[in-house]
mmCIF file of C-alpha atoms in Angstrom:
data_model
loop_
_atom_site.group_PDB
_atom_site.id
_atom_site.type_symbol
_atom_site.label_atom_id
_atom_site.label_comp_id
_atom_site.label_asym_id
_atom_site.label_seq_id
_atom_site.Cartn_x
_atom_site.Cartn_y
_atom_site.Cartn_z
ATOM 1 C CA MET A 653 -8.189 -14.621 16.618
ATOM 2 C CA ALA A 654 -4.741 -14.302 15.407
ATOM 3 C CA GLN A 655 -3.971 -12.361 12.309
ATOM 4 C CA LYS A 656 -4.512 -13.657 9.276
ATOM 5 C CA TYR A 657 -3.448 -11.339 6.709
ATOM 6 C CA ASN A 658 -0.814 -9.041 6.548
ATOM 7 C CA ARG A 659 -1.712 -6.559 3.574
ATOM 8 C CA ILE A 660 -5.164 -6.270 2.387
ATOM 9 C CA PHE A 661 -5.866 -4.865 -0.917
ATOM 10 C CA LEU A 662 -9.454 -3.128 -1.188
ATOM 11 C CA ILE A 663 -10.407 -2.321 -4.905
ATOM 12 C CA VAL A 664 -13.610 -0.593 -5.533
ATOM 13 C CA LEU A 665 -14.932 -0.851 -8.955
ATOM 14 C CA ASP A 666 -16.881 2.560 -8.865
ATOM 15 C CA SER A 667 -20.465 1.769 -9.449
ATOM 16 C CA LEU A 668 -20.303 -1.953 -10.448
ATOM 17 C CA GLY A 669 -23.766 -2.980 -8.947
ATOM 18 C CA ILE A 670 -24.852 -6.731 -9.467
ATOM 19 C CA GLY A 671 -28.628 -6.591 -9.774
ATOM 20 C CA ASN A 672 -31.837 -5.211 -7.393
ATOM 21 C CA ALA A 673 -30.901 -4.133 -4.107
ATOM 22 C CA LYS A 674 -33.496 -5.532 -1.471
ATOM 23 C CA ASP A 675 -35.174 -1.980 -1.582
ATOM 24 C CA ALA A 676 -34.544 -0.879 -4.939
ATOM 25 C CA ALA A 677 -38.245 -0.221 -5.379
ATOM 26 C CA LYS A 678 -37.564 2.569 -2.767
ATOM 27 C CA PHE A 679 -35.169 4.234 -4.897
ATOM 28 C CA ASN A 680 -37.360 3.636 -8.098
ATOM 29 C CA ASP A 681 -34.378 1.197 -9.047
ATOM 30 C CA GLU A 682 -36.398 -2.055 -9.990
ATOM 31 C CA GLY A 683 -34.586 -4.204 -12.830
ATOM 32 C CA ALA A 684 -31.555 -2.025 -12.250
ATOM 33 C CA ASP A 685 -28.663 -4.495 -13.309
ATOM 34 C CA THR A 686 -25.213 -2.855 -13.853
ATOM 35 C CA LEU A 687 -22.832 -6.145 -14.663
ATOM 36 C CA GLY A 688 -25.982 -8.163 -15.900
ATOM 37 C CA HIS A 689 -27.170 -5.317 -18.470
ATOM 38 C CA ILE A 690 -23.628 -4.948 -20.020
ATOM 39 C CA SER A 691 -22.969 -8.534 -20.378
ATOM 40 C CA GLU A 692 -26.245 -8.700 -22.218
ATOM 41 C CA THR A 693 -25.465 -5.809 -24.767
ATOM 42 C CA VAL A 694 -21.688 -6.011 -25.436
ATOM 43 C CA SER A 695 -20.506 -8.293 -28.173
ATOM 44 C CA HIS A 696 -17.574 -9.898 -25.903
ATOM 45 C CA LEU A 697 -16.428 -9.652 -22.561
ATOM 46 C CA ASN A 698 -12.969 -10.911 -21.911
ATOM 47 C CA ILE A 699 -11.991 -11.631 -18.589
ATOM 48 C CA PRO A 700 -10.455 -14.446 -17.530
ATOM 49 C CA ASN A 701 -9.161 -13.231 -14.178
ATOM 50 C CA MET A 702 -12.077 -12.346 -12.615
ATOM 51 C CA GLN A 703 -13.617 -15.289 -14.134
ATOM 52 C CA LYS A 704 -11.359 -17.942 -12.329
ATOM 53 C CA LEU A 705 -11.742 -15.976 -9.066
ATOM 54 C CA GLY A 706 -15.724 -16.547 -9.453
ATOM 55 C CA TRP A 707 -17.142 -13.554 -11.021
ATOM 56 C CA ALA A 708 -19.526 -15.355 -13.009
ATOM 57 C CA ASN A 709 -20.528 -18.026 -10.239
ATOM 58 C CA LEU A 710 -21.428 -15.332 -8.212
ATOM 59 C CA LYS A 711 -23.709 -13.096 -11.059
ATOM 60 C CA ALA A 712 -25.098 -15.333 -14.571
ATOM 61 C CA LEU A 713 -23.678 -13.650 -16.934
ATOM 62 C CA LYS A 714 -24.408 -14.160 -20.699
ATOM 63 C CA GLN A 715 -20.569 -13.426 -21.964
ATOM 64 C CA VAL A 716 -18.653 -15.424 -19.167
ATOM 65 C CA ALA A 717 -19.341 -18.966 -18.043
ATOM 66 C CA PRO A 718 -18.744 -19.595 -14.228
ATOM 67 C CA VAL A 719 -16.383 -21.735 -13.613
ATOM 68 C CA ASP A 720 -15.891 -25.630 -11.453
ATOM 69 C CA LYS A 721 -13.037 -24.722 -9.012
ATOM 70 C CA PRO A 722 -13.143 -20.743 -8.240
ATOM 71 C CA MET A 723 -10.223 -19.308 -6.824
ATOM 72 C CA GLY A 724 -12.281 -16.744 -4.758
ATOM 73 C CA ARG A 725 -15.302 -16.633 -1.862
ATOM 74 C CA PHE A 726 -17.612 -14.395 -3.002
ATOM 75 C CA LEU A 727 -20.683 -13.020 -2.011
ATOM 76 C CA LYS A 728 -23.976 -10.500 -2.467
ATOM 77 C CA ALA A 729 -23.806 -7.281 -0.270
ATOM 78 C CA ASN A 730 -27.075 -5.092 0.425
ATOM 79 C CA GLU A 731 -26.425 -1.362 1.433
ATOM 80 C CA ALA A 732 -27.786 -0.348 5.179
ATOM 81 C CA SER A 733 -27.245 3.709 4.125
ATOM 82 C CA ASN A 734 -30.004 5.847 2.870
ATOM 83 C CA GLY A 735 -28.205 6.785 -0.355
ATOM 84 C CA LYS A 736 -26.636 5.270 -3.543
ATOM 85 C CA ASP A 737 -23.693 7.666 -3.879
ATOM 86 C CA THR A 738 -19.960 7.138 -3.842
ATOM 87 C CA MET A 739 -19.342 8.790 -0.725
ATOM 88 C CA THR A 740 -21.961 6.986 1.134
ATOM 89 C CA GLY A 741 -20.952 3.714 -0.191
ATOM 90 C CA HIS A 742 -17.610 3.855 0.595
ATOM 91 C CA TRP A 743 -18.053 5.509 4.322
ATOM 92 C CA GLU A 744 -20.493 2.413 4.747
ATOM 93 C CA MET A 745 -17.879 0.006 3.769
ATOM 94 C CA MET A 746 -15.709 1.719 6.450
ATOM 95 C CA GLY A 747 -18.088 1.442 9.418
ATOM 96 C CA ILE A 748 -20.667 4.733 8.854
ATOM 97 C CA LEU A 749 -24.227 4.293 8.656
ATOM 98 C CA THR A 750 -26.008 7.531 6.790
ATOM 99 C CA THR A 751 -29.375 8.164 7.533
ATOM 100 C CA LYS A 752 -29.233 11.318 5.480
ATOM 101 C CA PRO A 753 -28.667 10.911 1.958
ATOM 102 C CA PHE A 754 -26.527 13.653 0.392
ATOM 103 C CA ILE A 755 -28.241 15.395 -2.566
ATOM 104 C CA THR A 756 -27.681 15.300 -6.759
ATOM 105 C CA PHE A 757 -29.297 18.109 -8.306
ATOM 106 C CA THR A 758 -28.454 16.915 -11.768
ATOM 107 C CA GLU A 759 -32.219 17.054 -13.387
ATOM 108 C CA THR A 760 -33.205 20.373 -11.637
ATOM 109 C CA GLY A 761 -30.067 22.267 -10.932
ATOM 110 C CA PHE A 762 -29.855 23.742 -7.639
ATOM 111 C CA PRO A 763 -32.556 25.849 -5.746
ATOM 112 C CA ASP A 764 -33.640 29.029 -6.221
ATOM 113 C CA GLU A 765 -33.466 29.920 -2.728
ATOM 114 C CA LEU A 766 -29.914 28.754 -2.651
ATOM 115 C CA ILE A 767 -28.823 30.454 -5.788
ATOM 116 C CA ARG A 768 -30.138 33.673 -4.181
ATOM 117 C CA GLU A 769 -27.982 33.234 -1.227
ATOM 118 C CA ILE A 770 -24.598 32.495 -3.079
ATOM 119 C CA GLU A 771 -25.514 35.565 -5.370
ATOM 120 C CA LYS A 772 -26.507 37.699 -2.003
ATOM 121 C CA ARG A 773 -23.156 36.527 -0.202
ATOM 122 C CA SER A 774 -20.756 36.685 -3.726
ATOM 123 C CA GLY A 775 -21.921 40.156 -4.935
ATOM 124 C CA ARG A 776 -22.083 38.057 -8.370
ATOM 125 C CA LYS A 777 -25.123 37.006 -10.058
ATOM 126 C CA VAL A 778 -24.869 32.724 -11.050
ATOM 127 C CA ILE A 779 -24.695 31.994 -14.254
ATOM 128 C CA GLY A 780 -24.715 28.159 -15.390
ATOM 129 C CA ASN A 781 -26.325 25.939 -12.707
ATOM 130 C CA LYS A 782 -27.099 22.910 -14.390
ATOM 131 C CA SER A 783 -25.206 19.691 -15.263
ATOM 132 C CA ALA A 784 -22.653 19.909 -17.265
ATOM 133 C CA SER A 785 -19.499 19.030 -18.354
ATOM 134 C CA GLY A 786 -16.656 21.241 -16.561
ATOM 135 C CA THR A 787 -14.890 22.103 -19.973
ATOM 136 C CA GLU A 788 -18.233 22.325 -22.225
ATOM 137 C CA ILE A 789 -19.349 25.097 -19.486
ATOM 138 C CA ILE A 790 -16.086 27.137 -19.176
ATOM 139 C CA GLU A 791 -16.468 27.385 -23.038
ATOM 140 C CA GLU A 792 -20.075 28.197 -22.706
ATOM 141 C CA LEU A 793 -19.872 30.734 -20.190
ATOM 142 C CA ALA A 794 -16.411 31.984 -19.057
ATOM 143 C CA GLU A 795 -16.253 34.920 -21.547
ATOM 144 C CA GLN A 796 -19.716 36.044 -20.111
ATOM 145 C CA GLU A 797 -18.239 35.515 -16.558
ATOM 146 C CA ILE A 798 -15.300 37.636 -17.048
ATOM 147 C CA ASN A 799 -16.899 40.488 -19.090
ATOM 148 C CA GLU A 800 -20.049 40.706 -16.573
ATOM 149 C CA ASN A 801 -18.430 40.018 -13.295
ATOM 150 C CA LYS A 802 -20.438 36.654 -13.506
ATOM 151 C CA LEU A 803 -20.108 33.456 -11.553
ATOM 152 C CA ILE A 804 -20.496 29.864 -13.005
ATOM 153 C CA VAL A 805 -22.284 27.565 -10.491
ATOM 154 C CA TYR A 806 -22.661 24.004 -12.329
ATOM 155 C CA THR A 807 -23.185 20.436 -11.001
ATOM 156 C CA SER A 808 -23.091 16.790 -12.596
ATOM 157 C CA ALA A 809 -24.568 13.409 -11.845
ATOM 158 C CA ASP A 810 -22.889 13.366 -8.541
ATOM 159 C CA SER A 811 -23.669 15.057 -5.060
ATOM 160 C CA VAL A 812 -21.339 18.555 -6.062
ATOM 161 C CA LEU A 813 -21.525 21.869 -6.577
ATOM 162 C CA GLN A 814 -18.821 23.456 -8.766
ATOM 163 C CA ILE A 815 -18.033 27.089 -8.813
ATOM 164 C CA CYS A 816 -15.467 28.205 -12.292
ATOM 165 C CA GLY A 817 -13.397 31.178 -11.430
ATOM 166 C CA ASN A 818 -10.619 32.828 -13.929
ATOM 167 C CA GLU A 819 -7.475 32.895 -11.962
ATOM 168 C CA GLU A 820 -6.474 36.226 -13.651
ATOM 169 C CA THR A 821 -9.489 38.320 -13.596
ATOM 170 C CA MET A 822 -11.228 36.804 -10.416
ATOM 171 C CA GLY A 823 -7.965 35.217 -8.415
ATOM 172 C CA LEU A 824 -7.605 32.060 -6.864
ATOM 173 C CA GLU A 825 -8.485 33.517 -3.569
ATOM 174 C CA LYS A 826 -11.504 34.597 -4.042
ATOM 175 C CA LEU A 827 -12.847 31.782 -5.959
ATOM 176 C CA TYR A 828 -11.807 29.627 -2.819
ATOM 177 C CA GLU A 829 -13.560 31.959 -0.574
ATOM 178 C CA TYR A 830 -16.632 31.773 -2.551
ATOM 179 C CA CYS A 831 -16.144 27.802 -2.497
ATOM 180 C CA GLU A 832 -16.090 27.751 1.300
ATOM 181 C CA MET A 833 -19.247 30.097 1.683
ATOM 182 C CA ALA A 834 -20.650 27.541 -0.562
ATOM 183 C CA ARG A 835 -19.593 24.778 1.348
ATOM 184 C CA GLU A 836 -21.225 26.227 4.339
ATOM 185 C CA LEU A 837 -24.411 26.725 2.907
ATOM 186 C CA THR A 838 -24.684 23.184 1.634
ATOM 187 C CA LEU A 839 -23.846 21.814 4.934
ATOM 188 C CA ARG A 840 -28.080 22.191 5.262
ATOM 189 C CA ASP A 841 -29.755 18.537 4.854
ATOM 190 C CA GLU A 842 -32.067 20.185 2.167
ATOM 191 C CA TRP A 843 -28.635 21.342 0.016
ATOM 192 C CA ARG A 844 -26.397 18.678 1.580
ATOM 193 C CA VAL A 845 -23.883 17.835 -1.525
ATOM 194 C CA GLY A 846 -21.074 15.942 -0.830
ATOM 195 C CA ARG A 847 -18.519 18.274 -2.095
ATOM 196 C CA VAL A 848 -17.799 21.816 -3.654
ATOM 197 C CA ILE A 849 -15.411 21.864 -5.755
ATOM 198 C CA ALA A 850 -13.225 25.070 -6.948
ATOM 199 C CA ARG A 851 -12.660 24.774 -10.934
ATOM 200 C CA PRO A 852 -10.189 27.610 -11.504
ATOM 201 C CA TYR A 853 -9.308 28.409 -15.438
ATOM 202 C CA VAL A 854 -6.922 30.515 -17.679
ATOM 203 C CA GLY A 855 -7.710 32.517 -20.621
ATOM 204 C CA LYS A 856 -9.855 35.014 -22.089
ATOM 205 C CA HIS A 857 -11.859 34.000 -24.906
ATOM 206 C CA PRO A 858 -13.583 30.887 -26.624
ATOM 207 C CA GLY A 859 -11.112 28.286 -27.574
ATOM 208 C CA GLU A 860 -8.286 29.556 -25.330
ATOM 209 C CA PHE A 861 -9.661 28.924 -21.956
ATOM 210 C CA LYS A 862 -7.968 26.009 -20.474
ATOM 211 C CA ARG A 863 -8.367 24.302 -16.657
ATOM 212 C CA THR A 864 -5.743 24.819 -14.235
ATOM 213 C CA SER A 865 -4.222 22.386 -11.809
ATOM 214 C CA ASN A 866 -4.975 24.624 -8.897
ATOM 215 C CA ARG A 867 -8.683 22.640 -8.290
ATOM 216 C CA HIS A 868 -9.540 22.316 -4.688
ATOM 217 C CA ASP A 869 -12.464 20.163 -3.118
ATOM 218 C CA TYR A 870 -14.438 21.000 -0.172
ATOM 219 C CA ALA A 871 -15.215 17.783 0.950
ATOM 220 C CA LEU A 872 -17.147 16.615 3.883
ATOM 221 C CA SER A 873 -15.427 14.249 6.758
ATOM 222 C CA PRO A 874 -17.283 11.112 7.874
ATOM 223 C CA THR A 875 -19.708 11.816 10.533
ATOM 224 C CA GLY A 876 -18.098 9.536 13.022
ATOM 225 C CA LYS A 877 -14.513 7.492 13.531
ATOM 226 C CA THR A 878 -14.065 4.844 10.954
ATOM 227 C CA ALA A 879 -12.144 1.568 10.378
ATOM 228 C CA LEU A 880 -9.317 3.862 8.867
ATOM 229 C CA ASP A 881 -8.984 5.875 11.540
ATOM 230 C CA ALA A 882 -8.563 2.730 13.765
ATOM 231 C CA LEU A 883 -5.928 1.332 11.877
ATOM 232 C CA LYS A 884 -4.052 4.306 11.558
ATOM 233 C CA GLU A 885 -4.434 5.054 15.345
ATOM 234 C CA ASN A 886 -2.855 1.864 15.975
ATOM 235 C CA GLY A 887 0.445 2.232 13.942
ATOM 236 C CA LEU A 888 -0.720 0.302 10.702
ATOM 237 C CA ASP A 889 -0.406 1.633 6.900
ATOM 238 C CA VAL A 890 -3.653 3.217 5.408
ATOM 239 C CA ILE A 891 -2.563 3.877 1.666
ATOM 240 C CA SER A 892 -5.055 5.185 -0.701
ATOM 241 C CA VAL A 893 -5.292 5.341 -4.507
ATOM 242 C CA GLY A 894 -7.526 7.454 -6.436
ATOM 243 C CA LYS A 895 -10.676 9.009 -5.182
ATOM 244 C CA ILE A 896 -10.301 7.565 -1.481
ATOM 245 C CA HIS A 897 -8.567 10.353 -0.203
ATOM 246 C CA ASP A 898 -11.145 13.013 -1.660
ATOM 247 C CA ILE A 899 -14.081 10.691 -0.219
ATOM 248 C CA PHE A 900 -12.622 10.291 3.497
ATOM 249 C CA ASN A 901 -11.522 14.214 3.167
ATOM 250 C CA GLY A 902 -8.319 12.621 4.215
ATOM 251 C CA ALA A 903 -9.392 10.820 7.470
ATOM 252 C CA GLY A 904 -7.528 7.734 8.839
ATOM 253 C CA LEU A 905 -5.156 7.630 5.702
ATOM 254 C CA THR A 906 -1.290 7.729 6.097
ATOM 255 C CA GLU A 907 -0.363 8.266 2.475
ATOM 256 C CA GLY A 908 -2.222 9.360 -0.523
ATOM 257 C CA HIS A 909 -1.783 8.403 -4.303
ATOM 258 C CA HIS A 910 -3.726 10.654 -6.910
ATOM 259 C CA SER A 911 -4.605 8.509 -10.062
ATOM 260 C CA ASP A 912 -5.623 9.676 -13.782
ATOM 261 C CA SER A 913 -7.599 7.003 -14.762
ATOM 262 C CA SER A 914 -8.788 3.603 -13.323
ATOM 263 C CA VAL A 915 -5.725 2.033 -15.389
ATOM 264 C CA HIS A 916 -3.654 4.343 -13.793
ATOM 265 C CA GLY A 917 -4.927 3.665 -10.422
ATOM 266 C CA MET A 918 -4.217 -0.222 -10.830
ATOM 267 C CA GLU A 919 -0.559 0.402 -11.847
ATOM 268 C CA GLN A 920 -0.058 2.526 -8.880
ATOM 269 C CA THR A 921 -2.017 -0.421 -6.720
ATOM 270 C CA ILE A 922 0.487 -2.757 -8.590
ATOM 271 C CA GLU A 923 3.272 -0.813 -7.344
ATOM 272 C CA ILE A 924 2.198 -0.753 -3.973
ATOM 273 C CA ALA A 925 1.934 -4.214 -4.013
ATOM 274 C CA LYS A 926 5.560 -5.062 -4.837
ATOM 275 C CA ARG A 927 6.237 -3.184 -1.352
ATOM 276 C CA ASP A 928 6.698 -4.174 2.173
ATOM 277 C CA PHE A 929 3.546 -2.518 4.193
ATOM 278 C CA LYS A 930 1.631 -3.439 6.727
ATOM 279 C CA GLY A 931 -1.823 -2.716 6.680
ATOM 280 C CA LEU A 932 -4.673 -1.339 3.749
ATOM 281 C CA CYS A 933 -4.618 -0.347 0.604
ATOM 282 C CA PHE A 934 -7.765 0.961 -0.183
ATOM 283 C CA THR A 935 -8.289 1.535 -4.285
ATOM 284 C CA ASN A 936 -11.212 3.390 -5.770
ATOM 285 C CA LEU A 937 -11.228 2.846 -9.514
ATOM 286 C CA VAL A 938 -13.465 5.792 -10.895
ATOM 287 C CA ASP A 939 -13.790 5.726 -14.390
ATOM 288 C CA PHE A 940 -16.550 2.634 -14.430
ATOM 289 C CA ASP A 941 -19.103 5.247 -12.982
ATOM 290 C CA ALA A 942 -17.664 8.735 -14.651
ATOM 291 C CA LEU A 943 -16.830 7.908 -18.258
ATOM 292 C CA TRP A 944 -19.237 5.242 -18.860
ATOM 293 C CA GLY A 945 -22.522 4.461 -16.202
ATOM 294 C CA HIS A 946 -23.368 8.189 -16.149
ATOM 295 C CA ARG A 947 -22.969 8.378 -19.871
ATOM 296 C CA ARG A 948 -25.288 5.725 -20.601
ATOM 297 C CA ASN A 949 -21.983 3.905 -22.416
ATOM 298 C CA PRO A 950 -22.648 0.241 -22.318
ATOM 299 C CA ILE A 951 -19.799 -0.751 -24.352
ATOM 300 C CA GLY A 952 -17.441 1.793 -23.155
ATOM 301 C CA TYR A 953 -17.855 -0.006 -19.144
ATOM 302 C CA GLY A 954 -17.821 -3.105 -20.975
ATOM 303 C CA GLU A 955 -14.157 -2.187 -22.523
ATOM 304 C CA GLU A 956 -13.232 -0.628 -18.996
ATOM 305 C CA ILE A 957 -14.057 -3.832 -17.378
ATOM 306 C CA GLU A 958 -11.732 -5.839 -19.712
ATOM 307 C CA ARG A 959 -8.903 -3.224 -19.109
ATOM 308 C CA PHE A 960 -9.369 -3.455 -15.297
ATOM 309 C CA ASP A 961 -8.968 -7.458 -15.828
ATOM 310 C CA VAL A 962 -5.965 -7.617 -17.709
ATOM 311 C CA LYS A 963 -4.385 -5.077 -14.955
ATOM 312 C CA LEU A 964 -6.075 -7.566 -12.202
ATOM 313 C CA GLY A 965 -3.963 -10.324 -14.074
ATOM 314 C CA GLU A 966 -0.961 -8.845 -13.399
ATOM 315 C CA LEU A 967 -1.800 -7.886 -9.800
ATOM 316 C CA LEU A 968 -2.382 -11.552 -8.867
ATOM 317 C CA PRO A 969 1.073 -12.985 -9.160
ATOM 318 C CA LEU A 970 2.364 -10.289 -6.998
ATOM 319 C CA LEU A 971 0.131 -11.654 -3.912
ATOM 320 C CA ARG A 972 1.866 -13.381 -0.993
ATOM 321 C CA GLU A 973 0.399 -16.189 0.788
ATOM 322 C CA ASP A 974 -0.879 -13.880 3.807
ATOM 323 C CA ASP A 975 -2.238 -11.274 1.585
ATOM 324 C CA LEU A 976 -5.877 -10.686 0.971
ATOM 325 C CA LEU A 977 -7.362 -8.863 -2.011
ATOM 326 C CA ILE A 978 -11.327 -7.928 -1.901
ATOM 327 C CA LEU A 979 -13.021 -6.799 -4.821
ATOM 328 C CA THR A 980 -16.371 -4.780 -4.290
ATOM 329 C CA ALA A 981 -18.234 -1.723 -5.668
ATOM 330 C CA ASP A 982 -19.971 0.908 -3.743
ATOM 331 C CA HIS A 983 -23.627 1.491 -5.888
ATOM 332 C CA GLY A 984 -24.981 0.429 -9.372
ATOM 333 C CA ASN A 985 -24.750 2.670 -12.323
ATOM 334 C CA ASP A 986 -26.582 0.858 -15.024
ATOM 335 C CA PRO A 987 -26.154 2.218 -18.249
ATOM 336 C CA THR A 988 -29.019 0.959 -19.836
ATOM 337 C CA TYR A 989 -31.344 2.326 -17.270
ATOM 338 C CA THR A 990 -33.204 5.476 -17.587
ATOM 339 C CA GLY A 991 -31.738 9.044 -16.636
ATOM 340 C CA THR A 992 -28.127 8.876 -15.729
ATOM 341 C CA ASP A 993 -28.254 8.719 -12.001
ATOM 342 C CA HIS A 994 -26.635 5.952 -10.337
ATOM 343 C CA THR A 995 -28.639 2.815 -9.127
ATOM 344 C CA ARG A 996 -29.667 0.860 -6.492
ATOM 345 C CA GLU A 997 -28.004 -2.562 -6.508
ATOM 346 C CA GLN A 998 -26.488 -4.839 -4.682
ATOM 347 C CA VAL A 999 -22.682 -5.255 -4.662
ATOM 348 C CA PRO A 1000 -20.093 -8.034 -5.521
ATOM 349 C CA MET A 1001 -17.547 -8.739 -2.767
ATOM 350 C CA VAL A 1002 -15.019 -11.092 -4.261
ATOM 351 C CA PHE A 1003 -12.353 -12.229 -1.449
ATOM 352 C CA TYR A 1004 -8.913 -14.174 -2.739
ATOM 353 C CA SER A 1005 -5.777 -14.954 -1.225
ATOM 354 C CA PRO A 1006 -3.138 -17.410 -2.156
ATOM 355 C CA SER A 1007 -3.432 -19.331 0.947
ATOM 356 C CA PHE A 1008 -7.258 -20.063 -0.085
ATOM 357 C CA ASP A 1009 -7.653 -24.169 -0.553
ATOM 358 C CA HIS A 1010 -10.635 -23.426 -2.135
ATOM 359 C CA GLY A 1011 -13.722 -20.894 -3.316
ATOM 360 C CA ASN A 1012 -16.903 -20.837 -2.342
ATOM 361 C CA GLU A 1013 -20.008 -18.717 -1.986
ATOM 362 C CA LEU A 1014 -20.900 -17.232 1.272
ATOM 363 C CA PRO A 1015 -24.445 -15.694 2.527
ATOM 364 C CA GLU A 1016 -25.271 -12.936 1.739
ATOM 365 C CA VAL A 1017 -24.815 -9.752 3.826
ATOM 366 C CA ASP A 1018 -27.160 -6.471 4.429
ATOM 367 C CA SER A 1019 -24.599 -3.962 4.964
ATOM 368 C CA PHE A 1020 -21.105 -3.106 3.419
ATOM 369 C CA GLY A 1021 -19.879 -2.566 7.077
ATOM 370 C CA VAL A 1022 -18.551 -6.063 6.874
ATOM 371 C CA LEU A 1023 -15.542 -5.123 5.354
ATOM 372 C CA GLY A 1024 -14.163 -2.428 8.420
ATOM 373 C CA ALA A 1025 -15.410 -4.918 10.541
ATOM 374 C CA THR A 1026 -13.628 -7.744 8.905
ATOM 375 C CA ILE A 1027 -10.518 -5.625 8.540
ATOM 376 C CA THR A 1028 -10.067 -4.327 11.989
ATOM 377 C CA ASP A 1029 -10.630 -8.165 13.115
ATOM 378 C CA ASN A 1030 -7.848 -9.250 10.959
ATOM 379 C CA PHE A 1031 -5.257 -6.764 12.530
ATOM 380 C CA GLY A 1032 -6.646 -7.185 15.842
ATOM 381 C CA VAL A 1033 -7.629 -3.550 16.446
ATOM 382 C CA ALA A 1034 -11.324 -2.636 18.325
ATOM 383 C CA TYR A 1035 -13.915 -1.510 15.220
ATOM 384 C CA PRO A 1036 -15.091 2.267 16.356
ATOM 385 C CA LYS A 1037 -17.776 2.295 18.770
ATOM 386 C CA ASP A 1038 -21.185 2.977 16.390
ATOM 387 C CA CYS A 1039 -19.888 1.717 13.313
ATOM 388 C CA ILE A 1040 -22.225 -0.634 11.402
ATOM 389 C CA GLY A 1041 -20.833 -4.561 9.957
ATOM 390 C CA THR A 1042 -20.089 -7.889 11.275
ATOM 391 C CA SER A 1043 -16.689 -9.502 10.867
ATOM 392 C CA ILE A 1044 -16.643 -12.326 8.318
ATOM 393 C CA LEU A 1045 -13.107 -13.198 8.709
ATOM 394 C CA GLU A 1046 -13.040 -16.709 10.008
ATOM 395 C CA LYS A 1047 -15.265 -17.444 7.081
ATOM 396 C CA LEU A 1048 -12.032 -16.404 4.560
#
């Protein structure tokens, strides 16, 4: 069919799941409900812009009433891939089916065999090997690393292996060398993490340690061609905001913007909406997940949703008749649930264009890949071979 939309804005509210996925039991996540439980916990959830698009029509919320005539079209989506992490969810949105999940080591630290291999190849004894805040672990162990020629290795609630290095004593090149070695090791299935991250710092004593801007991520590239590649190869703009560049290791992107926060990411998206372009603006808002979900803070999470809604109210008037806005999530992270891990949940897909004459609920789908299929279909671009998902453009 002929192109319907000139610009598509795809915004991922990282971890804002809406309840049990069909296979939640397989992931021990029965009963998880990120948005629902936040709504039940907080004293207020003031989200008038999300409300008028139909969020409370799609998902019953204690604090927010459904509206008679929602402006958006919306559906619930189940994930097809075997995983519940950021990379798997985003890759699936653009067509990649992941069957071998990325591994997290949040509860246990890295296995002895991997640590021994890092020690053997680096010539340094590993310290740390736990899930920790980057600033806190430097304060705790950096002096020991410097004085005893050790190596700080740690993880987080995500699928990452992070290595700290003092720029003045270890040197950046040596730190990067260790991270490249760790990236090679963690390509093995049993150690397969999404990213290895170099975390350089300066200072000699507790109280004066400070991380520098020379962080470097060693990400995995998608395992095949994605919708982003198809758009780029056909001369369309593919603009990333926030973590999207890291998640796709730059593949298929024509322009990238680093965000300092989710509010900043929305401000960048708003500025991009004031420009002329043809193609996709793909935004990830990570604070929902990183600051509130993993830290099991439903109050903070609810306040972050409200901050997003304010910025959404600034974005909506900038949308043109031939624009399409898509709001979604990549997994859940129920702040009322046990542990600190992501939760296997359905995600919302809320679509809005000023050209819509009405809103309504659409049938549930069983792959996030409907997004990549729909976006490529809109621009008349062939969806890459082996990509999953079926276009729903005719329903939009």
